[in-house]
Every structure is written in structure tokens, then in C-alpha cells.
Short mmCIF file of C-alpha atoms in Angstrom, two decimals:
data_model
loop_
_atom_site.label_atom_id
_atom_site.label_comp_id
_atom_site.label_asym_id
_atom_site.label_seq_id
_atom_site.Cartn_x
_atom_site.Cartn_y
_atom_site.Cartn_z
CA MET E 209 20.78 12.21 -2.50
CA ALA E 210 17.99 13.14 -3.91
CA LEU E 211 18.46 16.92 -3.94
CA MET E 212 21.90 16.02 -5.36
CA SER E 213 20.61 13.72 -8.39
CA ALA E 214 17.75 16.47 -9.14
CA THR E 215 21.44 19.39 -9.13
CA ARG E 216 23.14 16.79 -11.51
CA ARG E 217 19.90 16.99 -13.37
CA ILE E 218 20.11 20.36 -13.99
CA ALA E 219 23.47 20.49 -14.46
CA THR E 220 23.78 18.41 -17.61
CA HIS E 221 21.01 19.91 -19.27
CA PRO E 222 22.74 21.48 -22.20
CA PRO E 223 22.66 25.69 -21.39
CA LEU E 224 20.34 28.03 -23.79
CA ILE E 225 22.84 30.91 -22.66
CA PRO E 226 26.06 31.06 -23.69
CA LYS E 227 28.98 30.71 -21.34
CA THR E 228 30.97 34.41 -21.00
CA ASN E 229 32.30 36.51 -18.61
CA THR E 230 30.75 39.76 -20.81
CA PRO E 231 27.92 40.67 -18.41
CA LEU E 232 24.38 39.69 -20.42
CA ASN E 233 22.32 42.03 -22.43
CA PRO E 234 19.07 40.32 -22.36
CA LEU E 235 18.18 43.18 -25.44
CA LYS E 236 20.67 41.29 -27.51
CA MET E 237 19.91 37.65 -26.32
CA GLY E 238 17.43 35.56 -28.89
CA LYS E 239 14.22 34.95 -27.20
CA ALA E 240 14.48 31.21 -26.45
CA ALA E 241 17.46 32.76 -23.91
CA ARG E 242 15.68 35.76 -22.76
CA THR E 243 12.96 33.32 -21.49
CA THR E 244 15.44 31.06 -19.67
CA LEU E 245 16.99 33.40 -18.09
CA LEU E 246 14.37 34.86 -16.39
CA LEU E 247 12.50 31.57 -15.50
CA SER E 248 15.86 29.18 -14.46
CA PRO E 249 15.31 30.18 -11.09
CA ILE E 250 12.12 29.22 -11.22
CA SER E 251 12.53 26.50 -12.78
CA THR E 252 15.61 25.13 -11.01
CA LEU E 253 13.80 25.66 -7.89
CA SER E 254 10.46 23.63 -9.12
CA THR E 255 12.39 20.97 -10.33
CA LEU E 256 14.47 20.34 -6.88
CA LEU E 257 10.75 20.79 -4.60
CA THR E 258 8.81 18.14 -6.79
CA PHE E 259 12.05 15.85 -6.95
CA PRO E 260 11.86 12.98 -6.31
CA ARG E 261 8.24 11.67 -7.60
CA PHE E 262 6.46 8.59 -6.61
CA SER E 263 5.83 6.10 -9.51
CA SER E 264 2.39 4.76 -10.60
CA ALA E 265 2.39 1.13 -9.03
CA TYR E 266 4.88 1.58 -5.61
CA ARG E 267 6.46 4.24 -4.18
CA SER E 268 10.45 5.22 -4.66
CA ASP E 269 12.84 3.33 -2.28
CA TYR E 270 13.93 7.49 -1.14
CA THR E 271 10.04 7.56 -0.04
CA GLN E 272 10.42 4.03 1.51
CA ASN E 273 12.99 4.57 3.58
CA THR E 274 12.16 7.61 4.48
CA ALA E 275 8.90 6.38 5.35
CA GLN E 276 10.20 3.41 7.20
CA ASN E 277 12.49 5.36 9.34
CA ARG E 278 9.40 7.86 10.54
CA HIS E 279 7.98 5.13 11.74
CA ALA E 280 10.71 3.38 13.58
CA SER E 281 9.57 5.69 16.55
CA THR E 282 5.53 4.88 16.19
CA SER E 283 4.09 3.23 18.27
CA ASN E 284 2.67 0.52 16.89
CA VAL E 285 -0.98 1.16 18.86
CA LEU E 286 -2.84 3.63 17.04
CA ASN E 287 -6.04 3.95 16.47
CA GLU E 288 -8.20 4.05 13.07
CA GLN E 289 -8.43 8.29 12.65
CA GLN E 290 -5.21 8.58 13.67
CA TYR E 291 -4.03 6.47 10.43
CA GLN E 292 -6.89 8.05 8.23
CA GLU E 293 -5.64 11.37 9.01
CA LYS E 294 -1.85 10.73 8.05
CA GLU E 295 -0.82 11.00 4.34
CA ASP E 296 1.83 8.83 4.43
CA LEU E 297 0.11 5.16 4.43
CA PRO E 298 0.44 2.64 3.56
CA VAL E 299 2.65 1.95 7.19
CA LEU E 300 5.29 0.47 6.50
CA GLY E 301 7.10 -2.12 8.51
CA PRO E 302 10.55 -4.42 8.23
CA ASN E 303 11.02 -7.33 5.84
CA SER E 304 11.47 -9.25 9.35
CA LEU E 305 7.90 -9.32 10.14
CA MET E 306 8.25 -12.59 7.40
CA SER E 307 11.22 -14.28 8.89
CA GLN E 308 10.91 -18.01 9.61
CA LYS E 309 9.40 -19.10 12.54
CA GLY E 310 7.26 -22.03 14.14
CA HIS E 311 5.08 -22.66 11.55
CA GLY E 312 6.53 -21.21 7.75
CA THR E 313 6.37 -16.83 8.71
CA CYS E 314 3.62 -18.32 11.56
CA ALA E 315 4.04 -19.09 15.13
CA ALA E 316 2.21 -22.32 14.55
CA PRO E 317 -0.95 -23.63 12.19
CA LEU E 318 -4.19 -21.24 11.28
CA ARG E 319 -6.64 -22.08 13.77
CA SER E 320 -9.66 -24.18 12.93
CA PRO E 321 -12.56 -23.65 11.70
CA MET E 322 -11.96 -20.99 9.45
CA ARG E 323 -14.84 -18.73 7.85
CA TYR E 324 -16.57 -19.21 4.66
CA GLY E 325 -16.22 -22.59 3.94
CA VAL E 326 -12.05 -21.78 2.84
CA ASP E 327 -9.65 -24.76 1.57
CA GLU E 328 -7.86 -24.65 5.02
CA LYS E 329 -5.16 -26.27 3.36
CA LEU E 330 -4.55 -23.52 0.84
CA ALA E 331 -5.06 -20.79 3.42
CA ASN E 332 -2.19 -22.30 4.93
CA ARG E 333 0.75 -22.46 2.46
CA ILE E 334 -0.61 -19.02 1.25
CA CYS E 335 -0.70 -17.71 4.94
CA CYS E 336 2.78 -19.47 6.30
CA PHE E 337 4.53 -20.99 3.66
CA ASN E 338 4.35 -17.89 0.10
CA ARG E 339 5.26 -14.79 -0.40
CA HIS E 340 4.03 -13.94 -3.94
CA TYR E 341 1.14 -15.98 -5.06
CA ALA E 342 -2.48 -16.32 -4.31
CA GLU E 343 -5.58 -17.94 -4.74
CA TYR E 344 -6.83 -18.08 -8.31
CA SER E 345 -8.51 -14.61 -9.14
CA GLY E 346 -12.36 -15.01 -8.10
CA TYR E 347 -11.69 -17.70 -5.57
CA PHE E 348 -14.02 -15.57 -2.91
CA LEU E 349 -16.83 -15.69 -4.84
CA LYS E 350 -16.58 -19.33 -5.39
CA THR E 351 -17.14 -19.82 -1.55
CA SER E 352 -20.45 -18.78 1.24
CA TRP E 353 -18.60 -15.22 1.60
CA ILE E 354 -21.06 -13.52 -0.28
CA GLU E 355 -24.10 -15.35 1.39
CA GLU E 356 -22.71 -14.94 5.26
CA VAL E 357 -21.18 -10.71 4.95
CA ASP E 358 -24.68 -9.04 5.68
CA PRO E 359 -24.43 -5.70 2.93
CA ARG E 360 -25.93 -3.20 5.34
CA THR E 361 -23.02 -2.76 7.90
CA PRO E 362 -18.95 -3.24 7.47
CA THR E 363 -17.82 -6.88 7.71
CA THR E 364 -14.50 -7.35 9.82
CA TYR E 365 -11.59 -9.31 9.05
CA PHE E 366 -10.03 -11.11 11.24
CA ASP E 367 -6.36 -12.92 10.59
CA PRO E 368 -6.58 -16.80 10.64
CA ALA E 369 -3.36 -17.23 12.72
CA THR E 370 -3.77 -14.85 15.61
CA GLY E 371 -7.64 -14.18 15.50
CA LYS E 372 -6.68 -9.98 15.54
CA PRO E 373 -8.99 -7.57 13.10
CA LEU E 374 -6.76 -6.89 10.13
CA PHE E 375 -9.76 -5.43 7.64
CA ARG E 376 -13.42 -3.43 8.04
CA ALA E 377 -15.45 -3.00 5.11
CA PRO E 378 -17.08 -1.11 3.45
CA ILE E 379 -15.63 1.90 4.76
CA GLY E 380 -16.87 5.17 3.25
CA ARG E 381 -19.24 3.10 0.43
CA SER E 382 -21.36 1.11 -0.16
CA PHE E 383 -20.89 -2.88 0.09
CA MET E 384 -21.80 -2.66 -3.80
CA GLU E 385 -18.90 -0.64 -4.63
CA PHE E 386 -16.94 -2.76 -2.38
CA LEU E 387 -18.47 -5.69 -4.16
CA ARG E 388 -17.42 -4.61 -7.37
CA GLU E 389 -14.21 -2.97 -7.10
CA SER E 390 -13.34 -6.86 -5.91
CA LYS E 391 -15.09 -8.37 -8.76
CA LYS E 392 -13.26 -6.75 -11.32
CA HIS E 393 -9.56 -6.96 -9.36
CA GLY E 394 -10.56 -10.83 -8.85
CA TRP E 395 -9.85 -10.83 -4.94
CA PRO E 396 -11.34 -8.20 -2.05
CA SER E 397 -9.29 -5.39 -2.16
CA PHE E 398 -9.30 -2.09 0.62
CA ARG E 399 -8.22 0.86 1.21
CA ASP E 400 -6.28 2.84 3.71
CA GLU E 401 -9.90 3.45 5.54
CA GLU E 402 -10.91 -0.56 5.90
CA VAL E 403 -7.26 -1.54 7.01
CA ILE E 404 -6.32 -1.68 10.80
CA TRP E 405 -3.36 -0.63 10.60
CA ASP E 406 -2.64 -1.75 13.70
CA ASN E 407 -2.69 -5.70 12.98
CA VAL E 408 -1.05 -4.56 9.41
CA ARG E 409 1.80 -3.84 7.57
CA CYS E 410 3.34 -2.98 4.18
CA LEU E 411 6.74 -4.12 3.15
CA PRO E 412 8.81 -2.03 1.01
CA ASN E 413 8.28 -4.27 -1.99
CA GLY E 414 5.06 -3.87 -1.39
CA GLU E 415 3.69 -6.95 -0.50
CA CYS E 416 0.85 -6.96 2.52
CA VAL E 417 1.40 -8.49 5.48
CA SER E 418 -0.48 -9.11 9.43
CA THR E 419 1.86 -7.89 12.31
CA ALA E 420 2.42 -11.46 12.83
CA GLY E 421 3.99 -12.85 10.06
CA THR E 422 0.34 -13.81 7.97
CA HIS E 423 0.71 -13.26 4.00
CA LEU E 424 -2.18 -10.96 3.30
CA GLY E 425 -1.74 -9.75 -0.67
CA HIS E 426 0.08 -6.49 -2.34
CA ASN E 427 -0.91 -2.87 -2.13
CA ILE E 428 -1.52 -3.14 -5.89
CA PRO E 429 -2.59 1.30 -6.71
CA ASP E 430 -5.52 1.40 -9.09
CA GLU E 431 -5.41 3.80 -12.05
CA ASN E 432 -5.66 7.02 -9.80
CA GLY E 433 -1.96 5.99 -8.15
CA GLN E 434 -4.89 5.55 -4.53
CA ASN E 435 -3.77 2.55 -2.94
CA ARG E 436 -5.45 -1.17 -3.17
CA TYR E 437 -5.25 -3.25 -1.19
CA CYS E 438 -5.77 -7.11 -2.77
CA VAL E 439 -5.93 -9.21 -0.46
CA ASN E 440 -6.55 -13.57 -0.24
CA LEU E 441 -9.88 -14.18 1.43
CA VAL E 442 -8.12 -17.33 3.07
CA SER E 443 -5.90 -14.93 4.09
CA ILE E 444 -8.43 -13.13 5.88
CA ALA E 445 -10.62 -15.43 6.80
CA GLY E 446 -9.64 -16.87 10.22
CA GLU E 447 -12.91 -17.07 13.61
CA PRO E 448 -11.87 -13.51 16.32
CA VAL E 449 -10.31 -14.64 19.72
CA PHE E 450 -10.63 -12.37 22.44
CA GLY E 451 -9.46 -11.85 25.47
CA GLU E 452 -6.13 -13.52 24.51
#
């Protein structure tokens, strides 16, 4: 379909070379027509190879559908290094991940207590009964988060619904770089290599969720088009659960 669309776009371009049954003589053609005659096969091939393009914010429907079909047969359990080697991040998931369960989109109320002194009522609303809204910008700086994390080593952040790890940061940058970007944007902001893809998916509309149905935030690419997962602190303030 994409190739057909591209072909139609090319076909509707006004031709510079006149339509005629007489063989064309480049020596009697204008400069613009000669250039078009010589380069038209190259430009046609170039157009087909570069179509469709990515938007600056989210991938096109074509790319989303292709990536989703490709991941449908992939095991949910791949280690972090394998995902980092892929070029098709984020890992897409179906909208059914956010279907209604026992407690909104979560199976049960969030586990208590939660980390960083977050508001647990706010956390339940955002994580389990919400698809679009977020804690207010800068909320994470009003909690005890900055006092509890160790800037010398990466911190793992857990799903408050299941206790499974969701993010680990900073990876490939300093804590100050991670903090600076999060402050600038207003929410904890993670990069591809900082996501634990075993337990995290992005939906076609850019919503970032856990595989258990916890709303986390959204993928809002930066000015260079690089993935940036802007996440509510309440959505990653769970305590770890081992052996369950």
C-alpha cells in the first residue's frame, strides 16, 4: 500500500518531458527536461526507498502496524541487552493490555506502602483509572525521591501494582544528566536503554504502560526524534516483590 501511494504521488507530478511517440533527442531538449530524463529513475527509486517517513512525534500507522506484527510472535522474555541491540524500539503492545480488570486497568489495588512518600490515592487514580492524565509537572521533586536515590549507582524503579522492575537509570549517562533532563521536561524521563522491556510496552498512540496494565506515562521523543519515556513517579514507586 505504501509503495502504491508513493507511486501515485510520483505519477501525479506534472511531467517536464512532453508526452510523444517520437523518440526523444536529449540534444534538442531543454536543460530541465534533460535533467529530469536522466535523473527520473534515480529519484523514483529514492522516493520509494524513503517512503513512508517517520513523524517527529510518533511513528506512522504503517510503522506501528509492521512493528506490532513483528513483535506478536516474539517471546515476552528477552534480556535488556537483546533489546538494546534492536533498532525498532519502543516495543509495541496491544491496546488490550489496558482492558478493564479487577481494579480499573490493574488487577488489584496498588501495593502499600510505596516509595518516595508519594500520594497513594493519586497513584491509584493515575496508574489504574487513567489513560491520559499525569501528576503535575515537577511533582517528583516535591517527594523524598531526590533524597532516597543514590546518584553513584543506577536505581531500579518498580511497578506499584506487581513489584516488577520497569526502569533502571541512569544508564549510559550520569545522574546529573538524567536529573537535568527530567527537571527540564517536568517528569522522570527515561531513554531506550533504561527501560526494562520485559515488563514495559508502548501502545500505538504513544502511551507507555506496564504489561500488567499500569499506566506509566507517554513516549514523547525529543527534538532529535529520539525516544524519551516521560513517566509519573507514582507509577514507578512500587516496592520490589521477589519469589512471587
